[in-house]
Structures are given as C-alpha cells and as structure tokens.
Coordinates of C-alpha atoms in Angstrom, one line a residue:
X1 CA 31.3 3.0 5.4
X2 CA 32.2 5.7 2.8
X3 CA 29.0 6.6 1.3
X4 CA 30.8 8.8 -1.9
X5 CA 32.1 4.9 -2.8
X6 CA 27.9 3.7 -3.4
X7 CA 27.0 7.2 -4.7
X8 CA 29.1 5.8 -8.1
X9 CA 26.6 2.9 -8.4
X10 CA 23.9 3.3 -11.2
X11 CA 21.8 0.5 -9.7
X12 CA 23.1 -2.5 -7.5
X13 CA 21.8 -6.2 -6.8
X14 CA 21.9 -8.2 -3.5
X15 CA 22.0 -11.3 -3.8
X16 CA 19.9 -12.2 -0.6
X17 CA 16.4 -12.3 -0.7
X18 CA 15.2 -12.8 3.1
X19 CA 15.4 -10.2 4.9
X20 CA 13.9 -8.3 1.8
X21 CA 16.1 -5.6 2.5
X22 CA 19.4 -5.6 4.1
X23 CA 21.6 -2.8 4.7
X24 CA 22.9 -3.0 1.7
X25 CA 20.3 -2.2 -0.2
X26 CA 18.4 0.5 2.3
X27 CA 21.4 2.9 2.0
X28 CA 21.2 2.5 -2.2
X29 CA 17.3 3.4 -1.9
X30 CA 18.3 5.8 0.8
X31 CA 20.8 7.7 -1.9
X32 CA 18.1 7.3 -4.4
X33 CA 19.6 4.3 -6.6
X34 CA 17.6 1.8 -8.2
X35 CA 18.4 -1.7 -6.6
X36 CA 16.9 -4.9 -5.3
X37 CA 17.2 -8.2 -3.7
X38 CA 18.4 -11.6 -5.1
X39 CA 15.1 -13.6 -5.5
X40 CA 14.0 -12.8 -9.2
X41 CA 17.5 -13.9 -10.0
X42 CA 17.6 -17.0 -7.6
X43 CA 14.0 -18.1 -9.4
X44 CA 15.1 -17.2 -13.0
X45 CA 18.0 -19.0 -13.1
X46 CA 16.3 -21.8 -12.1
X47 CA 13.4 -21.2 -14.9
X48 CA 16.8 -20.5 -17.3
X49 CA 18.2 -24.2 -16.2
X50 CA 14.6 -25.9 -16.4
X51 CA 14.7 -24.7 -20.1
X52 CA 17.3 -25.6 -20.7
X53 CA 17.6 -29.4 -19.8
X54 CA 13.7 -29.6 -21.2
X55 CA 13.5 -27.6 -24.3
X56 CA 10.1 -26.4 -22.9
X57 CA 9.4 -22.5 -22.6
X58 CA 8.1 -21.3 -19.6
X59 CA 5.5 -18.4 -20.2
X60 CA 6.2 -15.0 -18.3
X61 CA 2.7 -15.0 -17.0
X62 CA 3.7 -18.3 -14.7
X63 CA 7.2 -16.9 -14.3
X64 CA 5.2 -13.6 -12.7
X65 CA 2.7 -16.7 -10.9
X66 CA 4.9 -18.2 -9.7
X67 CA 7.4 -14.9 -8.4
X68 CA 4.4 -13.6 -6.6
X69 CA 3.6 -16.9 -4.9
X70 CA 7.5 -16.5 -3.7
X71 CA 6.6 -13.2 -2.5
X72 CA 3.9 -14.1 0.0
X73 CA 5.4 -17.3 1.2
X74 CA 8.7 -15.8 2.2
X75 CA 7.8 -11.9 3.1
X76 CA 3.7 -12.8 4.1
X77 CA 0.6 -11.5 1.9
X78 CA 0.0 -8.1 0.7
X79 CA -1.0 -5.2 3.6
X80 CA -4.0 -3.3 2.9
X81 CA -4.8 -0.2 5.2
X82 CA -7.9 1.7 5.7
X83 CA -9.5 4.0 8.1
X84 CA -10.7 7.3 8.3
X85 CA -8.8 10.5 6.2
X86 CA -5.5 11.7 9.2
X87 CA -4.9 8.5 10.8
X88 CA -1.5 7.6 9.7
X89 CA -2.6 5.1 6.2
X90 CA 0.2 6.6 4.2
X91 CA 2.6 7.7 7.1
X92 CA 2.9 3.7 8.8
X93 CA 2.5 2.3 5.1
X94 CA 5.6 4.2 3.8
X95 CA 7.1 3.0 7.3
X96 CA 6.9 -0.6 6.5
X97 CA 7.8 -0.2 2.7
X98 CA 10.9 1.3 3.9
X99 CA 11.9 -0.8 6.8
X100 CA 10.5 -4.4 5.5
X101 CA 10.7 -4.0 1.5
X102 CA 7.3 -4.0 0.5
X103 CA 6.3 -1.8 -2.4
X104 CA 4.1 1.3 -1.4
X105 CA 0.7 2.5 -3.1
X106 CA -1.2 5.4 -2.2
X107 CA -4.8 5.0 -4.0
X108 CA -5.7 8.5 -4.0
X109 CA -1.4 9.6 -5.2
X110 CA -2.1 7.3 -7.9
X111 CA -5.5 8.1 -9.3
X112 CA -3.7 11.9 -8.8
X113 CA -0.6 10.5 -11.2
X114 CA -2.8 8.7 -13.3
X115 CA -5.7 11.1 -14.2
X116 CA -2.8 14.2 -13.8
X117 CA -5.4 16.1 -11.3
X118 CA -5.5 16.7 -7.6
X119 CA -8.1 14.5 -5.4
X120 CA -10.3 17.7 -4.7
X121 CA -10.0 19.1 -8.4
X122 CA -11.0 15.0 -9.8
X123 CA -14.3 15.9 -7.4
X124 CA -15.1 19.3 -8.3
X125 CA -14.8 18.4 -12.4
X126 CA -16.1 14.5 -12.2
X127 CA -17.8 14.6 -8.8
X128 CA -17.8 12.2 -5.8
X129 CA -19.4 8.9 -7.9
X130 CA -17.2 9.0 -10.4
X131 CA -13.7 9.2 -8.2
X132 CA -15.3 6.0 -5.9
X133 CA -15.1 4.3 -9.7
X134 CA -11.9 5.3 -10.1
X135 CA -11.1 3.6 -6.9
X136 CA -12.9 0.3 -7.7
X137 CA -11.1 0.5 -11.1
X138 CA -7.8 0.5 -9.8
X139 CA -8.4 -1.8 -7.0
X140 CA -9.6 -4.4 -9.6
X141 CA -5.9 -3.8 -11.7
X142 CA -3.9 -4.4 -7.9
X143 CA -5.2 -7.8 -7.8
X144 CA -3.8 -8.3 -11.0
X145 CA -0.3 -7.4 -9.1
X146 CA 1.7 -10.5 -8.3
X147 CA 4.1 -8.3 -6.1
X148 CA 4.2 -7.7 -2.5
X149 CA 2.6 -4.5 -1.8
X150 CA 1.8 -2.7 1.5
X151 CA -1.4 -0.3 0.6
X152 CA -3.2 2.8 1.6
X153 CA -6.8 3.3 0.9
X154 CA -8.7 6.1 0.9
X155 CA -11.5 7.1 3.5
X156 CA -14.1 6.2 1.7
X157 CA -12.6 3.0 -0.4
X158 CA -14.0 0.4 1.5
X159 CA -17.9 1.8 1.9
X160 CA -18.6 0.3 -1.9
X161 CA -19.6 -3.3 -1.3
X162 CA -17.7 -4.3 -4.0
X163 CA -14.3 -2.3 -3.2
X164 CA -15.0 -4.8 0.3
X165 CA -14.8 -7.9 -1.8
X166 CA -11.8 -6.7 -4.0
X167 CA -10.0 -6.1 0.0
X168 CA -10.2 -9.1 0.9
X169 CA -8.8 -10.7 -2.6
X170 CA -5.9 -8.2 -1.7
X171 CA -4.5 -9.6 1.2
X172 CA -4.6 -8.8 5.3
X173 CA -6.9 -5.6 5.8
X174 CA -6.1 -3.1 8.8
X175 CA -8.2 -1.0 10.1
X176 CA -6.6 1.7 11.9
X177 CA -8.6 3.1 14.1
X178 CA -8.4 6.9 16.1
X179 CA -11.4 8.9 17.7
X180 CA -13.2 12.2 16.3
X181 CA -10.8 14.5 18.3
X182 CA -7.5 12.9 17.2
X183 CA -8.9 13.2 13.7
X184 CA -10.0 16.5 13.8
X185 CA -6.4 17.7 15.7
X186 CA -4.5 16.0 12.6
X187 CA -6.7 17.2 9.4
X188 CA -8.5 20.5 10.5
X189 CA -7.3 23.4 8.0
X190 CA -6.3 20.5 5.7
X191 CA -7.6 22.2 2.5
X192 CA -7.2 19.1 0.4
X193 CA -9.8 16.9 2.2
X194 CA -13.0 18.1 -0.3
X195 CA -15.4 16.3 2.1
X196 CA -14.3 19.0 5.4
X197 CA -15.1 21.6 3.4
X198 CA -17.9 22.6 4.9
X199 CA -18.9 25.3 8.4
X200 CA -18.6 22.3 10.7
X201 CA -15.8 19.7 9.9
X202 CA -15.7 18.6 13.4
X203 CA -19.4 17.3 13.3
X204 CA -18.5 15.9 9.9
X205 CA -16.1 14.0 11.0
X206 CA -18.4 12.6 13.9
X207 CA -21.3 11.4 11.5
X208 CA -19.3 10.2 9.2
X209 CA -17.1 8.2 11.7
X210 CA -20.2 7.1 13.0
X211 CA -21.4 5.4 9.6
X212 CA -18.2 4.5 8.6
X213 CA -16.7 2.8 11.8
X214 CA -18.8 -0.6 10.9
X215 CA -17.9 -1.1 7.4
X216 CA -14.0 -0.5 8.3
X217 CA -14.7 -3.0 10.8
X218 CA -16.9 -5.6 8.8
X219 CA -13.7 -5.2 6.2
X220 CA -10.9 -5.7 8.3
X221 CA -9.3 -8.7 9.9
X222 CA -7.9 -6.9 12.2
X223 CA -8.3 -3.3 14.0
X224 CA -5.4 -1.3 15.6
X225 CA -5.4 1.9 17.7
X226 CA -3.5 4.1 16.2
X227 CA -3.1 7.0 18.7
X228 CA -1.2 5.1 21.6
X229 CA 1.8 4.4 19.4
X230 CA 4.5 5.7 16.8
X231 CA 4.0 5.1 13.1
X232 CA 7.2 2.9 13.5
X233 CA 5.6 0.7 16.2
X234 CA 2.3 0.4 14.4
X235 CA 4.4 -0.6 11.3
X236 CA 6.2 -3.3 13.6
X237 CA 3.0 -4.7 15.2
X238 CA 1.3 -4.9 11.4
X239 CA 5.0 -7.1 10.1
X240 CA 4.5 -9.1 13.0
X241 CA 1.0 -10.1 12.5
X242 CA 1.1 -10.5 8.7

C-alpha cells in the first residue's frame, strides 16, 4: 500500500495476462512507469523452447502474427469509434485504454505528432483533401498493427469509401451517436474545430449531421447514445459487447 515503495521501479512486469491489467500494473501506469502484462513472455518462452528442441527459427513477423492473434482471442478485436466532432471518441476511448488495457490512438493527435502541426493549421497550409489522405494513410499502417488497440476517428474519417472498408478490416466500429444540441453545447467556441469556423456553427452542425448520420451508420456495427450515460458506462457497455 506504500506507493513511495513502486515510485523506485524503472519499469515492472506482471506476470498475468487476463485481466490485461491488474492492479498491479494500473498504479505503475498511474505513477507514470513503463510496465506490462505477462503474455509476450508466456508466448516467447514458448517460441524460445520450440527453438530450441527443433533447431528451426521462428521469424518475428509470425512471432508478431501470432501475438496479435493472442490479443484478440483473449481481450476481443480492436475498438474503432466514430461519430461526429464533441461526442465523447477520445474521452470513452482513453476510458477503456485505461480501465481494460487496450492501447489508445487518436487519428487526428497522431497526424498532429506525426506532421508536427495542429489539425486546423494541417488545413489552412494543405487544405481539407489532403488531411482526409492523411487519414486514409494512417488507417492503412493500423491494419498493419497486430496489437489491441481501442481507436478514435475523426469526424469526417469514415465519409471516404475507402476509410469505410479499411474500418471494418480494423475491428468492431461504434458509432456514437448525440443530437445537434448536445453537439453544439459541448464544441461551440471550440476554436480548434476548422470546419465551425464559420457565422452559423449551429446550422453547420445540423447539415452536416444530417449527411453524415447515414455513413456513420452504414459503417458501424453497432450505434450507441452517448448522451444518457457517463463516459465510464459507455466504455463498460462497448467491453461488454466486443
């Protein structure tokens, strides 16, 4: 119980693997230390032995195959989210990161890290074509991701038709779903949604829920409310389904 005692650890190792995380492990990630679970170690020593008594190699492409086929059996497929900009994608996705030990990604945090530029500066200096390639770009390197991820999309990922097939490779799509008012109550004076910047945001929002509502819906496999209940509960009722 003395938490000074873990604040000595450089990195720490439990050697369960299901749950994902145990408690253990949430208060080293809590303190900010790098750590994980046992089943990399539970399937390379296996690999290590299988070499062993055969004298054959095993590649690190299968070892990763064959990790990421691990993944989904025990912990369930990876958990794609998308819906309209102020509905909760990255709040509930860090949610179940942190409570059920999937890995987070935020598409538009990582095209910011990756291109060094803020979402509305990428439009104003490449313009809106150009950033919807970035997101088909790196959806096409996630699928290349044996790892159990949890991910949030933005707004306007899933309107390309080929961003829809590259969903679906993905895993489990949610669409979270809220109405024009909730949306506009969450993200109005939001200066770093490029596509409210405009006289009327709350019309905005209205026509482009109004296009967008169908191809959120033709994508998903399944469609949640997301105004009746907490960002923990939303996160629950996604674990649970997956």
């Amino acid at each position: 119980d003395d938490v000074s005692f873990y604040e000595m650890a450089s990195a720490g190792v439990d050697l369960i693997y299901n749950p994902a995380k145990t408690p253990f492990l949430c208060l080293l990630k809590k303190l900010g230390i790098p750590c994980m679970n046992g089943l990399k170690m539970l399937l390379y020593q296996g690999i290590m032995a299988y070499e062993l008594w055969t004298g054959k190699e095993v590649p690190d492409t299968l070892s990763e195959k064959v990790y990421g086929n691990l993944c989904k059996k025990i912990y369930g497929d990876k958990i794609v989210l998308i819906g309209y900009m102020g509905v909760g994608k990255t709040t509930i996705g860090k949610h179940i990161s942190e409570e059920y030990g999937y890995k987070f990604i935020d598409t538009d945090a990582l095209i910011e890290q990756n291109f060094n530029m803020k979402i509305p500066d990428i439009f104003e200096k490449y313009g809106e074509v150009r950033f919807r390639e970035m997101e088909t770009e790196l959806l096409r390197t996630l699928t290349t991701k044996n790892e159990n991820y949890v991910i949030s999309t933005g707004g306007g990922l899933p309107l390309r038709e080929e961003n829809q097939k590259l969903l679906k490779t993905l895993g489990k799509v949610y669409y979270l779903q809220a109405d024009a008012d909730t949306i506009y109550s969450r993200v109005k004076g939001d200066k770093s949604r490029p596509l409210l910047d405009c006289e009327d945001p709350y019309n905005k929002i209205c026509s482009m829920l109004a296009i967008r509502d169908p191809k959120y819906r033709s994508v998903a496999d399944e469609c949640i409310d997301v105004t009746q209940n907490t960002p923990a509960e939303i996160a629950s009722k996604i674990i649970q389904n997956n």
